[in-house]
PDB file of C-alpha atoms in Angstrom:
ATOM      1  CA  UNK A  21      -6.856   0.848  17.546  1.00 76.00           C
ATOM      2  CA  UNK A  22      -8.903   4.225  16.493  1.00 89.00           C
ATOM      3  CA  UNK A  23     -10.135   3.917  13.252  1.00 96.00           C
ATOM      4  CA  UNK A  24     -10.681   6.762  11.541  1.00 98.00           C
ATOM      5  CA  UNK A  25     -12.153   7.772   8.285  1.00 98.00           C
ATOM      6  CA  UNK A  26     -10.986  11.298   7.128  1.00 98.00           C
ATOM      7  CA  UNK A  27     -10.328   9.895   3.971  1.00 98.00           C
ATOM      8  CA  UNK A  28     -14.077  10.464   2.972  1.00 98.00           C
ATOM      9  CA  UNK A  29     -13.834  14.086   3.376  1.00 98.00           C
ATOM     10  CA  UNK A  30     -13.761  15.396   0.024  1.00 98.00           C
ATOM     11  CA  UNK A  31     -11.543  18.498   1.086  1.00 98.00           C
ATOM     12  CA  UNK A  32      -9.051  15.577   2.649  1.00 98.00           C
ATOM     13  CA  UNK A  33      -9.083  12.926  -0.752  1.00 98.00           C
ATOM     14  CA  UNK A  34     -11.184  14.413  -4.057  1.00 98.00           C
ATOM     15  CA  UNK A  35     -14.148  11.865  -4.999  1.00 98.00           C
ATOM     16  CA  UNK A  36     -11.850  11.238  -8.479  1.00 98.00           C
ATOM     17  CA  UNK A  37      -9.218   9.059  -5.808  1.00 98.00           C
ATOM     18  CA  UNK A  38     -11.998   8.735  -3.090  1.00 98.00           C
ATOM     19  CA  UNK A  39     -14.328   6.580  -5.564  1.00 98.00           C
ATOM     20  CA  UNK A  40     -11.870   4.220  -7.034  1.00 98.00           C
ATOM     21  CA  UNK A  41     -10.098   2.284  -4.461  1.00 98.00           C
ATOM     22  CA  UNK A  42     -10.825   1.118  -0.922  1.00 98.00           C
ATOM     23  CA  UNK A  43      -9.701   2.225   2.087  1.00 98.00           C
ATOM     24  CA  UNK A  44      -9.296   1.803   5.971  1.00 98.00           C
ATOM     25  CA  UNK A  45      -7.448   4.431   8.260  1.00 98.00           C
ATOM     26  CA  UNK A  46      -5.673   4.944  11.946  1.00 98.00           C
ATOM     27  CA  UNK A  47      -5.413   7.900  13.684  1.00 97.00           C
ATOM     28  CA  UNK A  48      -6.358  10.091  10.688  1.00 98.00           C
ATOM     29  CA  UNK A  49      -3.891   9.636   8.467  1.00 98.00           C
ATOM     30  CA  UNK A  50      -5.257  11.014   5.594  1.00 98.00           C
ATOM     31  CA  UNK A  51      -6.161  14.634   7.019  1.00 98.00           C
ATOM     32  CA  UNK A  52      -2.337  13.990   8.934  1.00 98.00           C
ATOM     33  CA  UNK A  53      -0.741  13.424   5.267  1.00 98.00           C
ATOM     34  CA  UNK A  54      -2.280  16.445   3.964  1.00 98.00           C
ATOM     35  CA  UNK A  55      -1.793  18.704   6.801  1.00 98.00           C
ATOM     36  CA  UNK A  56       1.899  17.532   7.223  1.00 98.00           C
ATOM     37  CA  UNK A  57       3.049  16.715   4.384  1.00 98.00           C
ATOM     38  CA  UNK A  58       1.384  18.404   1.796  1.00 98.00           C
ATOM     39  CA  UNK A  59       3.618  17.913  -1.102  1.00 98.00           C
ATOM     40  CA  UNK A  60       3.409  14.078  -0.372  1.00 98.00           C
ATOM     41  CA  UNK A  61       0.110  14.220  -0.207  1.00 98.00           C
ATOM     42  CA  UNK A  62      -0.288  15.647  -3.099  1.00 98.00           C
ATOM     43  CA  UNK A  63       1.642  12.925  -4.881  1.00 98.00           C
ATOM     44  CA  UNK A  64      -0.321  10.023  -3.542  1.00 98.00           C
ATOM     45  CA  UNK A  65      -3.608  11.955  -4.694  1.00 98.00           C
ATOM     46  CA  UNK A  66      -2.246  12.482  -8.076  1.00 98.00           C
ATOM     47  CA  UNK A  67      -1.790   8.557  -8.364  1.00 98.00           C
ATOM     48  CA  UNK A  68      -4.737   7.158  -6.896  1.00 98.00           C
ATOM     49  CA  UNK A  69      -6.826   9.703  -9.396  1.00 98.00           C
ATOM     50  CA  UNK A  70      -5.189   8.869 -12.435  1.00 98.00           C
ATOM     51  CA  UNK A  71      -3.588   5.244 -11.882  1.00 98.00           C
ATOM     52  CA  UNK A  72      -6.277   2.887 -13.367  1.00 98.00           C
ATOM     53  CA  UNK A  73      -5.865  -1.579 -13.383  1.00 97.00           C
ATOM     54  CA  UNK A  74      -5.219  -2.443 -17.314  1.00 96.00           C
ATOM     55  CA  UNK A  75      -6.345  -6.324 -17.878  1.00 95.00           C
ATOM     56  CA  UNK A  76      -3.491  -6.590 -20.128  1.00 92.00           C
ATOM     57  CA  UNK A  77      -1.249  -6.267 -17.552  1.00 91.00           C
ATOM     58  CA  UNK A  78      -3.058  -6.513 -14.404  1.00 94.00           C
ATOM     59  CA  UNK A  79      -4.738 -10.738 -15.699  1.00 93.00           C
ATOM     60  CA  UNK A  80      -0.699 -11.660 -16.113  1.00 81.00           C
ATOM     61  CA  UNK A  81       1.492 -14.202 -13.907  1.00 67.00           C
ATOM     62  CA  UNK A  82       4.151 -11.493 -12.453  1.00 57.00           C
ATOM     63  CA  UNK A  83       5.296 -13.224  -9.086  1.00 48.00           C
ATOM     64  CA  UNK A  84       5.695 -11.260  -5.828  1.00 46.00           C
ATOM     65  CA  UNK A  85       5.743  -7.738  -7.480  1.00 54.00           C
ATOM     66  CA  UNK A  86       4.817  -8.123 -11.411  1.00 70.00           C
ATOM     67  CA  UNK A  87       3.822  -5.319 -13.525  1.00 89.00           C
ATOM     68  CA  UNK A  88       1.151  -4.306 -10.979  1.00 94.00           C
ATOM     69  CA  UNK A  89       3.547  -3.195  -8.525  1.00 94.00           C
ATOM     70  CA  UNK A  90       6.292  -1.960 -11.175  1.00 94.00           C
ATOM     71  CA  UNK A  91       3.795   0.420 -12.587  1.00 96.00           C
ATOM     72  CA  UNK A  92       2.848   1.858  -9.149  1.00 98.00           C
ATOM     73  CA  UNK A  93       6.339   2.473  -7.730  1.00 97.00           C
ATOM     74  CA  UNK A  94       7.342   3.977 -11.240  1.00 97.00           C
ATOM     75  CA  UNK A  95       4.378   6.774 -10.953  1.00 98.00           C
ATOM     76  CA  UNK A  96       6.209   7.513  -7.738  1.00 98.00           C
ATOM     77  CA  UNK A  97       9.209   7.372  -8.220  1.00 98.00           C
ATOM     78  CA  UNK A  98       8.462   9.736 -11.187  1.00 98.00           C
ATOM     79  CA  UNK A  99       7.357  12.613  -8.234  1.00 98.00           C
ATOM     80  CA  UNK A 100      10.787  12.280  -6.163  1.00 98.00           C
ATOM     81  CA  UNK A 101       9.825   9.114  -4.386  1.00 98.00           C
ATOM     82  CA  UNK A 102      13.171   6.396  -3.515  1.00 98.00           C
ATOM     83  CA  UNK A 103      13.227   2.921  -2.698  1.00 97.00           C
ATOM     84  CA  UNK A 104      14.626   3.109   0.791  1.00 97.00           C
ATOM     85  CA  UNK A 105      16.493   1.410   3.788  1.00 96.00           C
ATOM     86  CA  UNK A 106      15.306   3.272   7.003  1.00 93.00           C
ATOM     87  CA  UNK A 107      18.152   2.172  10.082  1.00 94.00           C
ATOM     88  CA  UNK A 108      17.686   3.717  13.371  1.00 93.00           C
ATOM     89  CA  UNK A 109      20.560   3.943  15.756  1.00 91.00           C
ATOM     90  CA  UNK A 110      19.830   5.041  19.519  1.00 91.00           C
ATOM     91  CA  UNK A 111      22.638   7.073  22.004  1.00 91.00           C
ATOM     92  CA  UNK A 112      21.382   7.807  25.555  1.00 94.00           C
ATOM     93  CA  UNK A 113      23.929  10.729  27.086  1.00 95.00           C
ATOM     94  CA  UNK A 114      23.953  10.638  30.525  1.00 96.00           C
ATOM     95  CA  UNK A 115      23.802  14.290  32.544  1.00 96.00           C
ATOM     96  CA  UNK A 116      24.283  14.967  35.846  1.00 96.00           C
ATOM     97  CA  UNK A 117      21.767  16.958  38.549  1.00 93.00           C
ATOM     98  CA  UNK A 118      24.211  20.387  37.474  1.00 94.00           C
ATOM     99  CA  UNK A 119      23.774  19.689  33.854  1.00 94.00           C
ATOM    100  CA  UNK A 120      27.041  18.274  33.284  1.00 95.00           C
ATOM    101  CA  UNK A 121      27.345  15.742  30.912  1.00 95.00           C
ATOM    102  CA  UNK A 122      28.878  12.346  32.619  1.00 95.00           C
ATOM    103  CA  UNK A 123      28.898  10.427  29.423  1.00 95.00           C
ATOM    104  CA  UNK A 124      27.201   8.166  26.819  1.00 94.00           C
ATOM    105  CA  UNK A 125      25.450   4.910  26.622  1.00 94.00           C
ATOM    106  CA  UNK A 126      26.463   2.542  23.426  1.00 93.00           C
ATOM    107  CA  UNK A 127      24.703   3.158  20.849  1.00 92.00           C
ATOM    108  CA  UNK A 128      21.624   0.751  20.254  1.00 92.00           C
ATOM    109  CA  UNK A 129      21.069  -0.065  16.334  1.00 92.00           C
ATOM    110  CA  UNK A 130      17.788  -1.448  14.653  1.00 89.00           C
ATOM    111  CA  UNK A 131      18.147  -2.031  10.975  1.00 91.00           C
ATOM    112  CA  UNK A 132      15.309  -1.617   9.162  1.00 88.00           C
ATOM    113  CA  UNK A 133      14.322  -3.322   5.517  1.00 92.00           C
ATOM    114  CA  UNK A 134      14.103  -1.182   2.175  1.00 94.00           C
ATOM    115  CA  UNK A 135      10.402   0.194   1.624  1.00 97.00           C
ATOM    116  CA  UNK A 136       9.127   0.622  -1.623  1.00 97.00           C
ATOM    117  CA  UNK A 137       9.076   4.368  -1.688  1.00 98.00           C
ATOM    118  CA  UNK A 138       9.826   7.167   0.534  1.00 98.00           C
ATOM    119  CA  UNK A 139      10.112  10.936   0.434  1.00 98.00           C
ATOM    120  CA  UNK A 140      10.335  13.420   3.311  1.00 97.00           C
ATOM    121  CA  UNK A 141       8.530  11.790   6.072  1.00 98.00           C
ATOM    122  CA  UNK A 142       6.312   9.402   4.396  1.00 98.00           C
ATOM    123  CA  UNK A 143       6.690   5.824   3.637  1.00 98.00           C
ATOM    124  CA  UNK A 144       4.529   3.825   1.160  1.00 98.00           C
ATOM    125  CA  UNK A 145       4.759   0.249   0.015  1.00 98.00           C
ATOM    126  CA  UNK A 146       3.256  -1.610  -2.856  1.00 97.00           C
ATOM    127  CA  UNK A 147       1.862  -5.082  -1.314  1.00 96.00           C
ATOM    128  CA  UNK A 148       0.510  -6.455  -4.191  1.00 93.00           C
ATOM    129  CA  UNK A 149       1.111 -10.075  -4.190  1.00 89.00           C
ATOM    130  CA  UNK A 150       3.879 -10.930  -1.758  1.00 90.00           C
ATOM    131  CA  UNK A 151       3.244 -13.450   1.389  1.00 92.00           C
ATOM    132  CA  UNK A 152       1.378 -11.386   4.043  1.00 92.00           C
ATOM    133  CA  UNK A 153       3.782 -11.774   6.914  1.00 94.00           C
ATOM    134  CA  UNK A 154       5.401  -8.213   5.003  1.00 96.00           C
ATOM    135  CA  UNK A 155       2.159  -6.588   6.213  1.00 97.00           C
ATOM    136  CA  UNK A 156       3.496  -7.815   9.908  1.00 96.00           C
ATOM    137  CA  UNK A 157       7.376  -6.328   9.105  1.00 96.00           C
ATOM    138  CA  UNK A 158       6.265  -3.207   7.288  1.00 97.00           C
ATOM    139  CA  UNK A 159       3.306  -1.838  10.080  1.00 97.00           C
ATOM    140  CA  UNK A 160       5.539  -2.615  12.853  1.00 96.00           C
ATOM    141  CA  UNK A 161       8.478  -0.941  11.343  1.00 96.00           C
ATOM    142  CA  UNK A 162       6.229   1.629  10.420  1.00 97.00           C
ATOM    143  CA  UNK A 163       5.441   1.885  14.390  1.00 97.00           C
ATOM    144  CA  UNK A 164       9.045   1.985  15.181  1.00 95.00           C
ATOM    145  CA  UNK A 165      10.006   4.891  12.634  1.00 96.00           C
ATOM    146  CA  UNK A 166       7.054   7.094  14.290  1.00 97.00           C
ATOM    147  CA  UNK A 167       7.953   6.105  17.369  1.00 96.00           C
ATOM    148  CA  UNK A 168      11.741   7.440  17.004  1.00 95.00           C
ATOM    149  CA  UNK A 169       9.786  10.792  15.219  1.00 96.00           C
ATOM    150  CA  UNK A 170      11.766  10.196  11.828  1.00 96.00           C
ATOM    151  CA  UNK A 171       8.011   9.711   9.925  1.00 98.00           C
ATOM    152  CA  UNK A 172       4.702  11.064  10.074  1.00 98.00           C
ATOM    153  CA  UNK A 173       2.419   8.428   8.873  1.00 98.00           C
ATOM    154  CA  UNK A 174       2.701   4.974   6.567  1.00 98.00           C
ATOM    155  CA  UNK A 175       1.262   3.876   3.634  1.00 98.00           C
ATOM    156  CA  UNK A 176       0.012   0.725   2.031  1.00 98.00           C
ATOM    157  CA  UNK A 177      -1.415   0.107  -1.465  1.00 98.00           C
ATOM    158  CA  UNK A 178      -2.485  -3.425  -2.010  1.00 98.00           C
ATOM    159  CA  UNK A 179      -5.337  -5.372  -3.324  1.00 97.00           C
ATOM    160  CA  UNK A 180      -8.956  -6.065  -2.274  1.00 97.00           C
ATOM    161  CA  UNK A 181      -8.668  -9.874  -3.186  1.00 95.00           C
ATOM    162  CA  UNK A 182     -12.632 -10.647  -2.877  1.00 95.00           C
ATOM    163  CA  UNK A 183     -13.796  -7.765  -5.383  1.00 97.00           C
ATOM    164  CA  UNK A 184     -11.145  -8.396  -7.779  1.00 97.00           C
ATOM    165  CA  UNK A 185     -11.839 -12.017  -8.346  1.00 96.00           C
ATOM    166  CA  UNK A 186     -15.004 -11.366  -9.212  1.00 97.00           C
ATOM    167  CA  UNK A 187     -14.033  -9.012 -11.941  1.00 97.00           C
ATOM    168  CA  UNK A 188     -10.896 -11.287 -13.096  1.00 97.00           C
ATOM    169  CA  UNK A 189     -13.689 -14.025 -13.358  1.00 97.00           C
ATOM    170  CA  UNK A 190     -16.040 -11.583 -15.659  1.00 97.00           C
ATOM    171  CA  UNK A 191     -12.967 -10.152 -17.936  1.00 97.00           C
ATOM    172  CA  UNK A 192     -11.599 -13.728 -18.145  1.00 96.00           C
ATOM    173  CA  UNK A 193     -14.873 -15.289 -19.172  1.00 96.00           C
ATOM    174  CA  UNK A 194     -15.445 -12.644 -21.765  1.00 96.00           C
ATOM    175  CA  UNK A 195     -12.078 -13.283 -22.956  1.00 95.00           C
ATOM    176  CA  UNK A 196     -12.634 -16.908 -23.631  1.00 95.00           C
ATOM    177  CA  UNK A 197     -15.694 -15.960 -25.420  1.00 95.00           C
ATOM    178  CA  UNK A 198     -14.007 -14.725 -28.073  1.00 94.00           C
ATOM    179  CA  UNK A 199     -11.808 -17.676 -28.713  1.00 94.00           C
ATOM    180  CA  UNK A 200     -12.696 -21.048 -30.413  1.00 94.00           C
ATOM    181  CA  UNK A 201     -14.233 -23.276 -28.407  1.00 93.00           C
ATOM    182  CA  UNK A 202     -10.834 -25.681 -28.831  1.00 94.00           C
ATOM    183  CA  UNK A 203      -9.023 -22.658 -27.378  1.00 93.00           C
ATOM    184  CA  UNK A 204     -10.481 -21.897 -24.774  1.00 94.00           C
ATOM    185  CA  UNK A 205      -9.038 -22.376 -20.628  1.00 92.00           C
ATOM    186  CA  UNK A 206     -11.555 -21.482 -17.750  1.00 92.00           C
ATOM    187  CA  UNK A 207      -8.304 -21.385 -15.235  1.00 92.00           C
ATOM    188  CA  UNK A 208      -8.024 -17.631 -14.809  1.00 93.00           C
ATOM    189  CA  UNK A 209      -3.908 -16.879 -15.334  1.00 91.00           C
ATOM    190  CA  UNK A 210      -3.444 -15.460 -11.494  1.00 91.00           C
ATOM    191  CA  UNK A 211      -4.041 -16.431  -8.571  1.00 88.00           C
ATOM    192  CA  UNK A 212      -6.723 -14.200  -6.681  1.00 90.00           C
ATOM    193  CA  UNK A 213      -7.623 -17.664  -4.178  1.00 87.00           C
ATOM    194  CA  UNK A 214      -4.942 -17.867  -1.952  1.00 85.00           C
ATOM    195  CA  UNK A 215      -5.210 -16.261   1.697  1.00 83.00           C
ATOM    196  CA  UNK A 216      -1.812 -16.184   2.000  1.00 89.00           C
ATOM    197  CA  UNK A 217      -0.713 -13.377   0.484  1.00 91.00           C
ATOM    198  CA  UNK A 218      -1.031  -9.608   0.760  1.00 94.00           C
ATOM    199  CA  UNK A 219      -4.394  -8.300   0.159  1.00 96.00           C
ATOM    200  CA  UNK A 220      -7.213  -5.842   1.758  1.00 97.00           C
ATOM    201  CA  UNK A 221      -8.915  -8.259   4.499  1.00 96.00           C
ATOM    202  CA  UNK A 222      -5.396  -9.234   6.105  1.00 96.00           C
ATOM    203  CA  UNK A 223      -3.912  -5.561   6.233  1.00 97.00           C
ATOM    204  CA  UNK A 224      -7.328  -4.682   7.670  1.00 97.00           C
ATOM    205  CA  UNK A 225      -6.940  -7.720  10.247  1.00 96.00           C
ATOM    206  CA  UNK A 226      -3.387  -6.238  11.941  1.00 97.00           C
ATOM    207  CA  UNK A 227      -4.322  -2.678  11.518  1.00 97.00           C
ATOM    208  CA  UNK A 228      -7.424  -3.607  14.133  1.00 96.00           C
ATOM    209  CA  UNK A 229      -4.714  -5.574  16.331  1.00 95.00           C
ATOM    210  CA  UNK A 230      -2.721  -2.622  16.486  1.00 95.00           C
ATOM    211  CA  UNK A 231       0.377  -3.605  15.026  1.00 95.00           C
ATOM    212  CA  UNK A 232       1.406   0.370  13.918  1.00 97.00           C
ATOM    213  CA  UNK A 233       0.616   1.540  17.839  1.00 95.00           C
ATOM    214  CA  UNK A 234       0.077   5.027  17.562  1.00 96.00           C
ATOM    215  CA  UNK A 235       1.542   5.526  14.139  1.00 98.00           C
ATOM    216  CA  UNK A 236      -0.946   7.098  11.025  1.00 98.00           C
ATOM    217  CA  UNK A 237      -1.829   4.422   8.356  1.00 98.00           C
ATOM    218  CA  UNK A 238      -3.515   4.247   5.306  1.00 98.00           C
ATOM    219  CA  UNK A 239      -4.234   1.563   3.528  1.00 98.00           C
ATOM    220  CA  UNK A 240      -5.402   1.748   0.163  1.00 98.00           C
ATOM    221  CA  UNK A 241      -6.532  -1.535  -1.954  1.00 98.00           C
ATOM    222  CA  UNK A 242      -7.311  -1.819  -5.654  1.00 98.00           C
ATOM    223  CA  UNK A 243     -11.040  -2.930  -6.279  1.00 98.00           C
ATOM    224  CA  UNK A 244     -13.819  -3.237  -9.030  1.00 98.00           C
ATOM    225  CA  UNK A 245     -13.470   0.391  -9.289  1.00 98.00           C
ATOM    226  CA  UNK A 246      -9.932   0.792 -10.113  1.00 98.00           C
ATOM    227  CA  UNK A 247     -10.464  -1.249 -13.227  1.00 98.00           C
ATOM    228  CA  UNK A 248      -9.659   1.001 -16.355  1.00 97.00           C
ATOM    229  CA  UNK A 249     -13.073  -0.102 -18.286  1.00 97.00           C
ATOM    230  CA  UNK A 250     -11.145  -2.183 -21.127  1.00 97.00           C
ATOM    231  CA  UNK A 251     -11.581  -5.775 -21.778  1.00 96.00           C
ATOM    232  CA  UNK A 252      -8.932  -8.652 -21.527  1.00 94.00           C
ATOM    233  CA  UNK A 253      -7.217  -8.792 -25.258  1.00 86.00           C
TER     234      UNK A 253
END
């Protein structure tokens, strides 16, 4: 796996995106992005610069995609981006030594899944709370799609688990301090405990295995520092 980190190059990510999430690369996908695919680039600046985590939504049961997720894929989808199903179908045509074609192999088709958003040649889902076996399906279709030459590079904006409990644990504890004491619940209302969904340590984990070959990935998780600065209400 070649890690990269291009990502901290201000001309690459300004230090308004740079500074409020956290990242981990392959094979320069940032600097590919924004060579590339400008335009798309662009977008997923614009979002990481501006999108900020709201306690009022973000500290709220919303199963595997909740509000979280909604609000990301709408700021997209807002700048062109689709939900997509990728398919990729294979022909081999045979030629002979003279040039002449002798025929065609049967086509070989792979169906893919429907990623959160797409536009151009860039794919990006939002892997906010589903089980973490999607990080397996989405980096190796990811691998497959680059593969075939049909995108340049894949992206994945989830959550660093670790850094946001801590501040769920803060805001939530605040929180109760305003109540009466007869009102008051220490549980916090999500679950940022369980290892066995999608978060920052296990994309990390199959990004160093490899899992997207050759393929550029980002991943980008929400941390302390995407918080928007309000309390919990």
């Amino acid at each position: 796996m070649f890690e990269t980190f291009t990502y901290d190059l201000p001309e690459v990510l300004p230090p308004i995106a740079r500074n409020h999430w956290a990242f981990m690369e392959s094979n320069s996908a940032a600097a590919v992005m924004k060579a590339v695919c400008p335009s798309e680039w662009n977008d997923i600046v614009e979002v990481l610069s501006t999108y900020r985590l709201d306690p009022k939504s973000w500290l709220k049961a919303g199963g595997n995609r909740g509000d979280i997720a909604a609000q990301i894929d709408t700021l997209f989808g807002n700048r062109g981006w689709k939900e997509t199903r990728l398919d990729l179908e294979t022909k081999g045509i045979l030629y002979g030594k003279n040039g002449k074609k002798l025929g065609e192999l049967s086509p070989v088709y792979q169906e893919g899944y429907l990623v959160d958003n797409l536009k151009n040649r860039i794919v990006l889902d939002v892997e906010w709370n589903a089980k973490d076996g999607n990080l397996d399906r989405d980096l190796a279709s990811y691998r497959s799609w680059f593969e075939a030459g049909v995108i340049s590079a894949g992206v994945i904006i989830t959550k660093d688990r670790e850094s946001l409990l801590k501040l769920a644990r803060k805001l939530w504890s605040d929180y109760q301090d305003t109540l009466p004491e007869e009102d008051r619940d220490p549980k916090l209302p999500i679950d940022l405990k369980t290892s066995t969904v999608t978060a920052f340590d296990k994309a990390q984990l199959r990004v160093r295995r490899g899992v997207m070959g050759s393929c550029p990935v980002l991943i980008v998780a929400a941390n302390e520092h995407t918080w928007n600065g309000s309390p919990y209400i």
